[in-house]
Structure formats: structure tokens, C-alpha cells
Short mmCIF file of C-alpha atoms and ligand atoms in Angstrom, two decimals:
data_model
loop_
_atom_site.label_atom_id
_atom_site.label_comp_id
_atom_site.label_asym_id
_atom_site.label_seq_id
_atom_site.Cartn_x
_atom_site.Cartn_y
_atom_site.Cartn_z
CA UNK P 568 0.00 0.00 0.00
CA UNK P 569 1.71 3.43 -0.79
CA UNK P 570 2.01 5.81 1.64
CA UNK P 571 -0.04 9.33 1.62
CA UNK P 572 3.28 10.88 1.20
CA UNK P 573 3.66 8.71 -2.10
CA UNK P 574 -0.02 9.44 -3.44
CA UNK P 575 0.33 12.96 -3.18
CA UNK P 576 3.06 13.42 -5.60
CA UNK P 577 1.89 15.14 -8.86
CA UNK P 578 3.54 12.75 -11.01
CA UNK P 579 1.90 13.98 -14.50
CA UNK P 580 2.78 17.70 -13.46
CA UNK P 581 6.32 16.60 -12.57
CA UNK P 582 6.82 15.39 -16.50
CA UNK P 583 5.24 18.37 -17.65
CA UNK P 584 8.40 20.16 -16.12
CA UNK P 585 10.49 18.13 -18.41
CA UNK P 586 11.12 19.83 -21.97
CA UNK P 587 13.30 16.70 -23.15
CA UNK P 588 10.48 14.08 -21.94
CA UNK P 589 8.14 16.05 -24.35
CA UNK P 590 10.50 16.72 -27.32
CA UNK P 591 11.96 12.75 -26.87
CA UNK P 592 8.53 11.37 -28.15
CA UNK P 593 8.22 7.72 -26.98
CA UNK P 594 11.87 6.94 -26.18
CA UNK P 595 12.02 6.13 -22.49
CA UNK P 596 14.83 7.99 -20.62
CA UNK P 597 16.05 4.63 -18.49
CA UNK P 598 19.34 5.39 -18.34
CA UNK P 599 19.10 7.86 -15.18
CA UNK P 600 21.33 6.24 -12.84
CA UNK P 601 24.05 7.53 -15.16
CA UNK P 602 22.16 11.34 -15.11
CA UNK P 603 18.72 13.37 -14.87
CA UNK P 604 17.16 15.04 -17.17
CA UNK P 605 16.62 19.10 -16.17
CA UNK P 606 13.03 20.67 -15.91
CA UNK P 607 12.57 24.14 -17.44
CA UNK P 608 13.85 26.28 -15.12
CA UNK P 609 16.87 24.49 -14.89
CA UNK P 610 17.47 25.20 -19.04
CA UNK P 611 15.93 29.35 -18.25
CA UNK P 612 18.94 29.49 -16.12
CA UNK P 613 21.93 28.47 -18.29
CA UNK P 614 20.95 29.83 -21.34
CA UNK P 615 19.79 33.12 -19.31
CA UNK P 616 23.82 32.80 -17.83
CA UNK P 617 24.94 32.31 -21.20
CA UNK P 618 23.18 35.15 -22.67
CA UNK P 619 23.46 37.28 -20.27
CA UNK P 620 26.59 36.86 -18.12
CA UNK P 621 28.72 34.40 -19.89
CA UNK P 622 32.32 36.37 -18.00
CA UNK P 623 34.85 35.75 -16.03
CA UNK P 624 33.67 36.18 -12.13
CA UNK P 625 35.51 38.73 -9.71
CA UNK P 626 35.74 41.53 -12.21
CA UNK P 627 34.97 45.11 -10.97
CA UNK P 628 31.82 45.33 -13.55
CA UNK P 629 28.16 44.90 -13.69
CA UNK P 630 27.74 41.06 -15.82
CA UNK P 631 31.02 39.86 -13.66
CA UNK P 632 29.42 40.95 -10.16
CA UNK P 633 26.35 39.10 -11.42
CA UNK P 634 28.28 35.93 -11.92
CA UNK P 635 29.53 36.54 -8.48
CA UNK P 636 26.26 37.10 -6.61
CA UNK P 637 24.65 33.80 -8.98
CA UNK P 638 27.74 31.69 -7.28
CA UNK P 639 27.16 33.08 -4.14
CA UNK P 640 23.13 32.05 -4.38
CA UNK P 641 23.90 28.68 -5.49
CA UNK P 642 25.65 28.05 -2.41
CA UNK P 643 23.19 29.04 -0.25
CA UNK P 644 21.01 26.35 -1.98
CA UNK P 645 23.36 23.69 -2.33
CA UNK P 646 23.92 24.40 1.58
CA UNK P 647 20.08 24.13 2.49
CA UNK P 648 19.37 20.61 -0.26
CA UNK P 649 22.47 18.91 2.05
CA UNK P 650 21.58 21.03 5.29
CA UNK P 651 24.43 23.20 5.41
CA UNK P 652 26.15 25.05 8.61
CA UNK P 653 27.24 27.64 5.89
CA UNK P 654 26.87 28.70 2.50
CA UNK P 655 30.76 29.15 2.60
CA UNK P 656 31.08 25.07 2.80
CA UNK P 657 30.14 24.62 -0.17
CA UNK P 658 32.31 24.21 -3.85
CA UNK P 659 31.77 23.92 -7.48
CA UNK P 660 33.58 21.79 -10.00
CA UNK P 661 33.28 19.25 -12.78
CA UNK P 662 32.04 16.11 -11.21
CA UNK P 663 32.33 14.02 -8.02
CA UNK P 664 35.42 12.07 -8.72
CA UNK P 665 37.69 15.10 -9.10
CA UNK P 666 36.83 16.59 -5.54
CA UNK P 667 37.25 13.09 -4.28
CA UNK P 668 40.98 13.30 -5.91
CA UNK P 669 41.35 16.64 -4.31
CA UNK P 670 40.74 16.01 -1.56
CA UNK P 671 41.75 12.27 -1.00
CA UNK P 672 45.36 14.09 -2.28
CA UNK P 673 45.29 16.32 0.82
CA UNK P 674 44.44 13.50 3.09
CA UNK P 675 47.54 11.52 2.10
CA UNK P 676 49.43 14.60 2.70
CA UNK P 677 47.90 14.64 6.28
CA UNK P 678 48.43 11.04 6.83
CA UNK P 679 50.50 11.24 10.42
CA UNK P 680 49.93 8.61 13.03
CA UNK P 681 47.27 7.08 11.07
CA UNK P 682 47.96 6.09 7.96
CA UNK P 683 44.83 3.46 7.53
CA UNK P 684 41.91 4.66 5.60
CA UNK P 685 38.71 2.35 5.62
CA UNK P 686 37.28 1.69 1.99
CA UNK P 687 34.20 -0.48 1.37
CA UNK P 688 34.14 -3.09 -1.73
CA UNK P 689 30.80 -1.53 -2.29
CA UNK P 690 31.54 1.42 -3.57
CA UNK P 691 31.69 2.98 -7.05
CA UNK P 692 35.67 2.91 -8.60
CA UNK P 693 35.62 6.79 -7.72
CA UNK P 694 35.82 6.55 -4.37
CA UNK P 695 37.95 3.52 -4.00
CA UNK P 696 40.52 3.97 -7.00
CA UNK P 697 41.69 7.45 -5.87
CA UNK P 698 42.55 6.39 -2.52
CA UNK P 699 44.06 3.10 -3.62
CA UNK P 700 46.35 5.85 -4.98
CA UNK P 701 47.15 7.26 -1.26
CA UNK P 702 49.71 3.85 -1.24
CA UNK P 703 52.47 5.61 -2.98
CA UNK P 704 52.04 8.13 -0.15
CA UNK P 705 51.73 5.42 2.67
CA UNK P 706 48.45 4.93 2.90
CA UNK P 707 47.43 1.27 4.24
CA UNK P 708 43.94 0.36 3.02
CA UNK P 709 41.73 -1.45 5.22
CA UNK P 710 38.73 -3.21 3.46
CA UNK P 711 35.11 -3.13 4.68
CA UNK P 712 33.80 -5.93 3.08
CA UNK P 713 29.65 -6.20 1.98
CA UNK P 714 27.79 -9.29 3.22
CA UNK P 715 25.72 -11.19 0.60
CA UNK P 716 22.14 -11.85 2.34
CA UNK P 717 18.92 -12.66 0.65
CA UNK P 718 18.12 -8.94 -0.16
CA UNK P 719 21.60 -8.77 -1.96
CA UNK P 720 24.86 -7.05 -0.73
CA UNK P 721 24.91 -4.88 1.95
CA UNK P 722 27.24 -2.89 4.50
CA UNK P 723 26.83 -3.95 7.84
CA UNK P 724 28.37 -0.99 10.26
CA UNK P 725 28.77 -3.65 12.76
CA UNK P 726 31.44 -5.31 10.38
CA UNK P 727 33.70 -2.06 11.27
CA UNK P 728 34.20 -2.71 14.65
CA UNK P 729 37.88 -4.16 14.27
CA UNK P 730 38.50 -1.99 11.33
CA UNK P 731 38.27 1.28 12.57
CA UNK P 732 40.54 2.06 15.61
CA UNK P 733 43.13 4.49 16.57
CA UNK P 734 45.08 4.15 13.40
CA UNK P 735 42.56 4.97 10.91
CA UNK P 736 42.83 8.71 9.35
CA UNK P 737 39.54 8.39 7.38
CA UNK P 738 36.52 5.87 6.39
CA UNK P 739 35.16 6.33 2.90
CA UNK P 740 31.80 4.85 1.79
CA UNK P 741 29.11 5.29 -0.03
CA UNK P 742 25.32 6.56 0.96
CA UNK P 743 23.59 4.08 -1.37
CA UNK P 744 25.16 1.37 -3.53
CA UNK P 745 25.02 2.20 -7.00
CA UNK P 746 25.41 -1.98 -7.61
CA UNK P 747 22.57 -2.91 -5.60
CA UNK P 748 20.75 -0.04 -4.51
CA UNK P 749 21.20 -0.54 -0.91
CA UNK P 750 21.47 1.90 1.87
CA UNK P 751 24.23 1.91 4.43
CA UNK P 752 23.61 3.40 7.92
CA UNK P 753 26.34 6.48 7.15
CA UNK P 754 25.43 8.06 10.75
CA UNK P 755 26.56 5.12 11.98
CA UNK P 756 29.78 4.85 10.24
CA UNK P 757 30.64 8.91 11.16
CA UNK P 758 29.66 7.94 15.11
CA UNK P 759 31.84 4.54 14.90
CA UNK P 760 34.48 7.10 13.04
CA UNK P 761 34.62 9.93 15.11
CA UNK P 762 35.13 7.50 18.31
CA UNK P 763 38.44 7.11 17.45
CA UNK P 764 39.18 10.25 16.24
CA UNK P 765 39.09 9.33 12.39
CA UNK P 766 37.10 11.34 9.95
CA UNK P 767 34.53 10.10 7.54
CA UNK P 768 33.81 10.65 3.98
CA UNK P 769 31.16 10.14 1.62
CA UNK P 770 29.82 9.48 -1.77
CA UNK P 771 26.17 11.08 -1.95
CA UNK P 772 26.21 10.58 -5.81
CA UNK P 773 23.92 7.96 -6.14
CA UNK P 774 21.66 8.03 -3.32
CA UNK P 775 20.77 12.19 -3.97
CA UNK P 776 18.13 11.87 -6.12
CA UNK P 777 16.21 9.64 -3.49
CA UNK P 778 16.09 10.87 -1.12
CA UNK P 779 16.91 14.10 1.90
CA UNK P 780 20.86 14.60 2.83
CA UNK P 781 21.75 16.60 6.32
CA UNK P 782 25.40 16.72 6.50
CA UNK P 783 24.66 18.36 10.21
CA UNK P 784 22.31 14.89 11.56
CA UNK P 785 24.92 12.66 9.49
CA UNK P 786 27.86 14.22 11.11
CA UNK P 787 30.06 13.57 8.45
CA UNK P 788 33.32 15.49 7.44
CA UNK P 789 33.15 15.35 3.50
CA UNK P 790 30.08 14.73 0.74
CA UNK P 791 30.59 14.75 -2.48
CA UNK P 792 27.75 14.82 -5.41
CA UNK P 793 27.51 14.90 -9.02
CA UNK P 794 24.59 17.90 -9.64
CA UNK P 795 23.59 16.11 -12.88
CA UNK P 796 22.25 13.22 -10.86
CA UNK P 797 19.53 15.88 -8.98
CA UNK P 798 18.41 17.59 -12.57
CA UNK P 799 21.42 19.96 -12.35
CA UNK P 800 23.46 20.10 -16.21
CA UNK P 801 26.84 18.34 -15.94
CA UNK P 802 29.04 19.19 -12.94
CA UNK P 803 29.90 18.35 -9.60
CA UNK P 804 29.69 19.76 -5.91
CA UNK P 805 31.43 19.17 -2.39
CA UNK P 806 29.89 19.67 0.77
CA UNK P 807 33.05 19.99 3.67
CA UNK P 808 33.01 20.71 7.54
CA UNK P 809 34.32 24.23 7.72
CA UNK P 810 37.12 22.99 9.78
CA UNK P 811 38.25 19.97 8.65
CA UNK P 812 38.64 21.21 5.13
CA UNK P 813 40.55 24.36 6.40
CA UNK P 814 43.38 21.92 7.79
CA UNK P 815 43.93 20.18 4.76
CA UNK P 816 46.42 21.48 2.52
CA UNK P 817 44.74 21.47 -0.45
CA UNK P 818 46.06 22.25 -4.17
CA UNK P 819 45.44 26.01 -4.94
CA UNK P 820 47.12 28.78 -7.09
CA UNK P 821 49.02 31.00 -4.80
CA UNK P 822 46.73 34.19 -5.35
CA UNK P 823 43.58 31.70 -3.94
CA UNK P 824 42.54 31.83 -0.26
CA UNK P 825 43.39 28.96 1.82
CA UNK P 826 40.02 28.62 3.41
CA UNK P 827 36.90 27.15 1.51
CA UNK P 828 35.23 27.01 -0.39
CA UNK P 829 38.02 28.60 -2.33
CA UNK P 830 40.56 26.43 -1.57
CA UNK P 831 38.80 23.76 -3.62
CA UNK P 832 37.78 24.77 -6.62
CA UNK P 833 41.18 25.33 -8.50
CA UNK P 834 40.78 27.33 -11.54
CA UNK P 835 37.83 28.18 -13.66
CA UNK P 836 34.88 25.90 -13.52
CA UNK P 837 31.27 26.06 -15.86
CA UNK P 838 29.75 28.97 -14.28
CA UNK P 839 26.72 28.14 -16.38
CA UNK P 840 26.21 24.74 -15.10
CA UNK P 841 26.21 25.99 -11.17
CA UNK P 842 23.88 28.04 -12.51
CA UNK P 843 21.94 25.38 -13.38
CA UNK P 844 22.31 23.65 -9.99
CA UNK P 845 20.90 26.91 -8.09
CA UNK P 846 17.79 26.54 -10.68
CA UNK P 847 17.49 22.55 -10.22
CA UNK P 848 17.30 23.34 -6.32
CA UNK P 849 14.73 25.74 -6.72
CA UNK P 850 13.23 23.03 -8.96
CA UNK P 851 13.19 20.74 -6.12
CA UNK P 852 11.84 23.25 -2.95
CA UNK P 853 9.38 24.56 -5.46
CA UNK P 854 8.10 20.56 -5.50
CA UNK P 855 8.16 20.50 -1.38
CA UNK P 856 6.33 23.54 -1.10
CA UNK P 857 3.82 21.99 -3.94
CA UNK P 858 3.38 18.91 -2.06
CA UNK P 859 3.39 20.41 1.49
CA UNK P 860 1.94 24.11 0.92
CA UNK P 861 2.99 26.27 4.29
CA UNK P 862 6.29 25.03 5.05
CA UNK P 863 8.04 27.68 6.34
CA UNK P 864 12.15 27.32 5.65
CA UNK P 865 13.83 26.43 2.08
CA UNK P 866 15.68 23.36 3.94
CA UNK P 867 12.27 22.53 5.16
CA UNK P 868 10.49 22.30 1.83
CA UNK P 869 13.95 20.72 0.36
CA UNK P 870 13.66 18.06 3.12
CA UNK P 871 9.88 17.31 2.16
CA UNK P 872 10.29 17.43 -1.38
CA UNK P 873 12.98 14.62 -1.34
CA UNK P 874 11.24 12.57 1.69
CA UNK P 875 8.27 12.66 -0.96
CA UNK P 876 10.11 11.67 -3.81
CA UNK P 877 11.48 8.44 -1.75
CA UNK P 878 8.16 7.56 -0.95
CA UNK P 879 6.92 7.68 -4.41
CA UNK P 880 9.84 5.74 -5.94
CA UNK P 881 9.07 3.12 -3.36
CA UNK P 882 5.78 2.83 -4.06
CA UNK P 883 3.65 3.94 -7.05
CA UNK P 884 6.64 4.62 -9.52
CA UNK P 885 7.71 1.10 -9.16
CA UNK P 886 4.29 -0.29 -9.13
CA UNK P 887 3.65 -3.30 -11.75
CA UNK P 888 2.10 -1.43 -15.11
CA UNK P 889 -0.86 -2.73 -17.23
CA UNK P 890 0.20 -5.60 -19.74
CA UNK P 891 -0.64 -3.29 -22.55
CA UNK P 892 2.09 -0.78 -21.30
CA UNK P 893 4.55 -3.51 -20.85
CA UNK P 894 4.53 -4.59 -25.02
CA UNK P 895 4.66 -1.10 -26.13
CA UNK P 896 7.43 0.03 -23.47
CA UNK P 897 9.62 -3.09 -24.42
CA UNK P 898 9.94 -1.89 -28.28
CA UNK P 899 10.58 2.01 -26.65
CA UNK P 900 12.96 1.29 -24.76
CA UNK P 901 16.04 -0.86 -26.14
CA UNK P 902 17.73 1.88 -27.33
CA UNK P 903 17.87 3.75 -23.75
CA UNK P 904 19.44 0.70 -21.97
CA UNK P 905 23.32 0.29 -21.82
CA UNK P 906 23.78 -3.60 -21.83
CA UNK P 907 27.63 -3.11 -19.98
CA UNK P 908 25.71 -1.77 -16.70
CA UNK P 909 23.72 -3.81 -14.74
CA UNK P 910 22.94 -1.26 -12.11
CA UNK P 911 19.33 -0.40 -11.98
CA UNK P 912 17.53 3.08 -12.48
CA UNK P 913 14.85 3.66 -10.76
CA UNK P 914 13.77 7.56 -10.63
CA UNK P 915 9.99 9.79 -9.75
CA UNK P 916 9.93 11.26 -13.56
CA UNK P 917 8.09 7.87 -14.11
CA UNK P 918 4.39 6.69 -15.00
CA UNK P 919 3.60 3.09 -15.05
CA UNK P 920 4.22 2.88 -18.99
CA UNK P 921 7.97 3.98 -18.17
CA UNK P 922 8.00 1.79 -15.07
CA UNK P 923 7.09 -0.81 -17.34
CA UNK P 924 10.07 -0.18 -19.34
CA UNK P 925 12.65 -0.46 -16.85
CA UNK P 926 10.95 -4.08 -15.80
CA UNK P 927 11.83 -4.87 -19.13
CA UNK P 928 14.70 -3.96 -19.65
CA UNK P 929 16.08 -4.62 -16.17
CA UNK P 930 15.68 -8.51 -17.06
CA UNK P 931 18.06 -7.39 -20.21
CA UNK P 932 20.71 -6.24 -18.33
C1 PLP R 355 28.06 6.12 -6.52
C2 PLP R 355 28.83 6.89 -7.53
N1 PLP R 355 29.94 7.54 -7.13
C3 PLP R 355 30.68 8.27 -7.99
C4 PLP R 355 30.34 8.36 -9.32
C5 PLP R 355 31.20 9.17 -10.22
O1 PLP R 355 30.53 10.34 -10.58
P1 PLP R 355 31.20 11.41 -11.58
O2 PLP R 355 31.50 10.68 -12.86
O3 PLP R 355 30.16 12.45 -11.75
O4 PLP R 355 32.42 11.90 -10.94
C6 PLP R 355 29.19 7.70 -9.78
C7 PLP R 355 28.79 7.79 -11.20
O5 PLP R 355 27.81 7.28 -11.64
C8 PLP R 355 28.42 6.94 -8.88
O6 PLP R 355 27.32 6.29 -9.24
#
């Protein structure tokens, strides 16, 4: 039985939002573990940036201020989707697996007394390959190793008792498996962490789009996310305590501040696409407020549009679809499906002739 949270999303009006569901015709977007697709507003907003303010930021003129103050609102809404202490903890870049670089190279720098850092066989290759490279710096890597039950592979936090002790600089893991699908217990992993003084890092990038992140209740250290996942165009974010990132010494040009969020985002990144991001936020609190009319704060309606979305894709967007939808879906939706992944996508832009689709072609893959 869905939930009322679940029957209340406005799943029709949702598509409607969706310029390339409409323009696409009847090929089936399946492919979303590996991106969204970006309602209207998010498409206003980068071609407004292009058109409008398409400059270098931190220029003493009008269009260049602009791209300042756009940068600056972005992170205030990046900071409220993950439940920021501060706008200021927030950077832009290309893509998750180049902050996790950055910042994994810092750690290895920082390595001390502890050189162990905790890396589950769950994860995806970008946050296990780019501290595999911390070795050549000294790193020892300590494996957290996923159970296989009856509901598939999972994380058990329990499993890091012996792994985690006074020696361990950092555990990184992942929110959701992108393999399986399965959640792991991160607040856990941060309280098991921080008992022995090690920090804790994490891969948001596939579990965002399912559901609410609060860096502050999580008590993590890092998050990383890839905006194109959460209807954002293509680029990348990190969320970082103020004061953890602060002590790490970072790459930067000399002229850049060493405190963050500058100290993370070397060079120039596409301004457009953070654009993009603030829009696909607004996107998603403009859904929360839609579903829950009245909520007072934006982290509020953020928090309720995501908690919604959840409940939807556990119940109605993966409910079984008429048999009629299923023949017509199966001939749709070939071309969408990349045979080499076997990891499922599962995402609230769907009706049940969509859903019927990825039953389809799930049994492909
Ligand atoms: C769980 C997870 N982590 C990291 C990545 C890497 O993301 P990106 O290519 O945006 O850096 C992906 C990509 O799909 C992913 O699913």
C-alpha cells in the first residue's frame, strides 16, 4: 500500500516540467542512474547565464558581479538541499570524482599517526581507485567488506568494529550502492568514526536523487555529489566541515585563499552549469512547497520534497504497469538501456508505462 506521502506526488505535473520528456517522443529515458534530465527552469537558467553573463567572475563590472552574486546564491542552496552550517562550505567543480581526488590528495598529505583509511568493496571505482592511490604516499587500506544476504549485498556498520581504531585517518563509503541499490547506515559509520578520532567521507552521488541529505544529523566530514544526478546540467559539488577542510592542505594557485570554499575549486569551472544547480534546487523546494503548501524554511520544503520523492519511488513509480504498457514500453525502450551496466535506475519522472520499461529492460541487463 503506498504511503499518503507517495499518493500525493503530482507525477503527471512533474513530466510536464520536463522539456526533453516532451521533445523525446516515446523513447524512455532509463538510463538515469548515469544522469537526470533538467526541468525548465533548470534550461531558463543556463541559457539566461549564457546570454546574459557568460564572464569571467571577480571583475569590478556589472555582468562579472552578477556571476559573483549567482555563485554566491547557489551556495546558499546547495547548503540548504544537504543542510548546510554555511553557504561558505560549499564548492563547485566538474564532477564528483575530481573533488574526491582533491581532496583524498590532501588526506595523504595529512596522513600522520594514522595512515589506515577504511574503503568499502561496495563502492563505485571513484571513491575507491583514488585512494588506492594514497599507497604511494603510505596509505594502508583497510577493506570493509559487503555481506551477501537474501536482499543482496549490503554494508553492515557492525562489520567495522575491528577496522576502525586508533590508526585509521579516514573511512570512505558510499550513501547508497550504485550496484545494488542498498542503503548503508552512514550516521553510523561517522559515530563509529569519530570514536576514534578518524574522519569520515562520503559518496552522496547515487543516493541524492532519493532521497533528503543533512550533513549536520549525518555528522560527516566530506560529501561529495555529481549535480547532474539531482536535474542539475553536468558538474559536480562538495559539501566539507568548515574545519576539517581548512586543515587540509589542499592544491590552490598561490593568489587563492586557503580557506573554503576557495581552496577547492582550482581554476575556472562552468559557471553556467552551477547556474543550473541553483535553478534545479529551486526546482526541487518549489516541488516540497507543492506537495506540502505552508512550510516555512527552504531546507524545510527541500527536506519534504525529497522525503516525498522516496516515498513515491518506493511505491507507485515502481508499481507493476498494465500488460498493454509492458509490449509497447519493451519496443521504446532498447535503445535507452546500456547492456555493460547492470545497475538499476529507478527515478519519480516515471508513469507506469515507463515503469514498465525499466521491468523490461532490467531482465536485459
Ligand atoms: C556512486 C557513484 N559515485 C561516484 C560516481 C562518479 O561520478 P562522476 O562521474 O560524476 O564523478 C558515480 C557515477 O555514476 C556513482 O554512481
Amino acid at each position: 500500500m503506498p504511503d499518503q506521502l507517495a499518493l500525493e506526488f503530482p507525477v503527471d505535473d512533474v513530466r510536464r516540467r520536463f522539456p526533453a520528456l516532451e521533445r523525446a517522443g516515446p523513447f524512455v529515458f532509463f538510463d538515469n542512474a548515469a544522469g537526470a534530465q533538467i526541468p525548465d527552469t533548470v534550461l531558463e537558467a543556463v541559457t539566461d547565464h549564457l546570454l546574459a553573463r557568460n564572464v569571467q567572475r571577480g571583475g569590478p563590472y556589472r555582468q562579472s558581479r552578477e556571476v559573483d552574486a549567482m555563485i554566491g546564491r547557489a551556495r546558499e542552496s546547495v547548503a540548504a538541499f544537504v543542510n548546510a552550517c554555511g553557504a561558505d562550505e560549499v564548492a563547485f567543480g566538474l564532477n564528483a570524482t575530481s573533488f574526491i581526488r582533491a581532496i583524498s590528495l590532501a588526506v595523504g598529505q595529512t596522513l600522520g599517526s594514522r595512515p589506515e583509511i577504511v574503503l568499502s568493496d561496495l563502492d563505485h571505482e571513484a571513491n575507491i581507485a583514488t585512494w588506492l592511490a594514497l599507497e604511494r604516499a603510505g596509505a594502508r587500506i583497510v577493506w570493509w567488506r559487503a555481506r551477501v544476504g537474501d536482499d543482496g549485498a549490503r554494508l553492515h556498520t557492525a562489520d567495522l568494529g575491528p577496522l576502525v581504531t586508533e590508526r585509521t585517518r579516514l573511512v570512505a563509503c558510499t550513501m547508497a550502492s550504485n550496484a545494488t541499490g542498498s542503503l548503508v547506515d552512514v550516521a553510523d559509520v561517522a559515530w563509529r568514526a569519530h570514536a576514534v578520532g578518524a574522519e569520515v567521507f562520503l559518496d552522496a552521488v547515487h543516493y541524492a536523487p532519493h532521497g533528503p541529505i543533512d550533513v549536520q544529523a549525518l555528522d560527516c566530514d566530506y560529501l561529495v555529489c555529481s549535480g547532474y544526478k539531482v536535474f542539475a546540467p553536468h558538474m559536480g559539488f562538495a559539501w566539507c566541515r568548515r574545519e576539517a577542510i581548512n586543515r587540509l592542505p589542499t592544491f590552490r594557485e598561490d593568489f587563492i585563499p586557503d580557506v573554503t570554499p576557495d581552496k577547492l575549486e582550482a581554476g575556472t569551472y562552468a559557471y553556467e552549469n552551477v547556474a543550473g544547480m541553483e535553478a534545479a534546487v529551486g526546482y526541487l523546494e518549489h516541488l516540497g512547497r507543492r506537495c506540502h503548501p505552508g512550510r516555512a524554511t527552504r531546507a524545510e520544503a527541500l527536506r519534504v520534497a525529497m522525503t516525498t520523492i522516496a516515498a513515491y519511488e518506493r511505491g507507485p513509480c515502481m508499481a507493476s504497469p498494465p500488460p498493454s504498457a509492458c509490449a509497447t514500453a519493451s519496443r521504446r525502450c532498447a535503445s535507452a538501456w546500456r547492456v555493460s551496466t547492470r545497475r538499476r535506475s529507478r527515478q519519480a519522472l516515471r508513469d507506469a508505462t515507463s515503469v514498465s520499461a525499466a521491468a523490461i529492460c532490467t531482465r536485459r541487463g
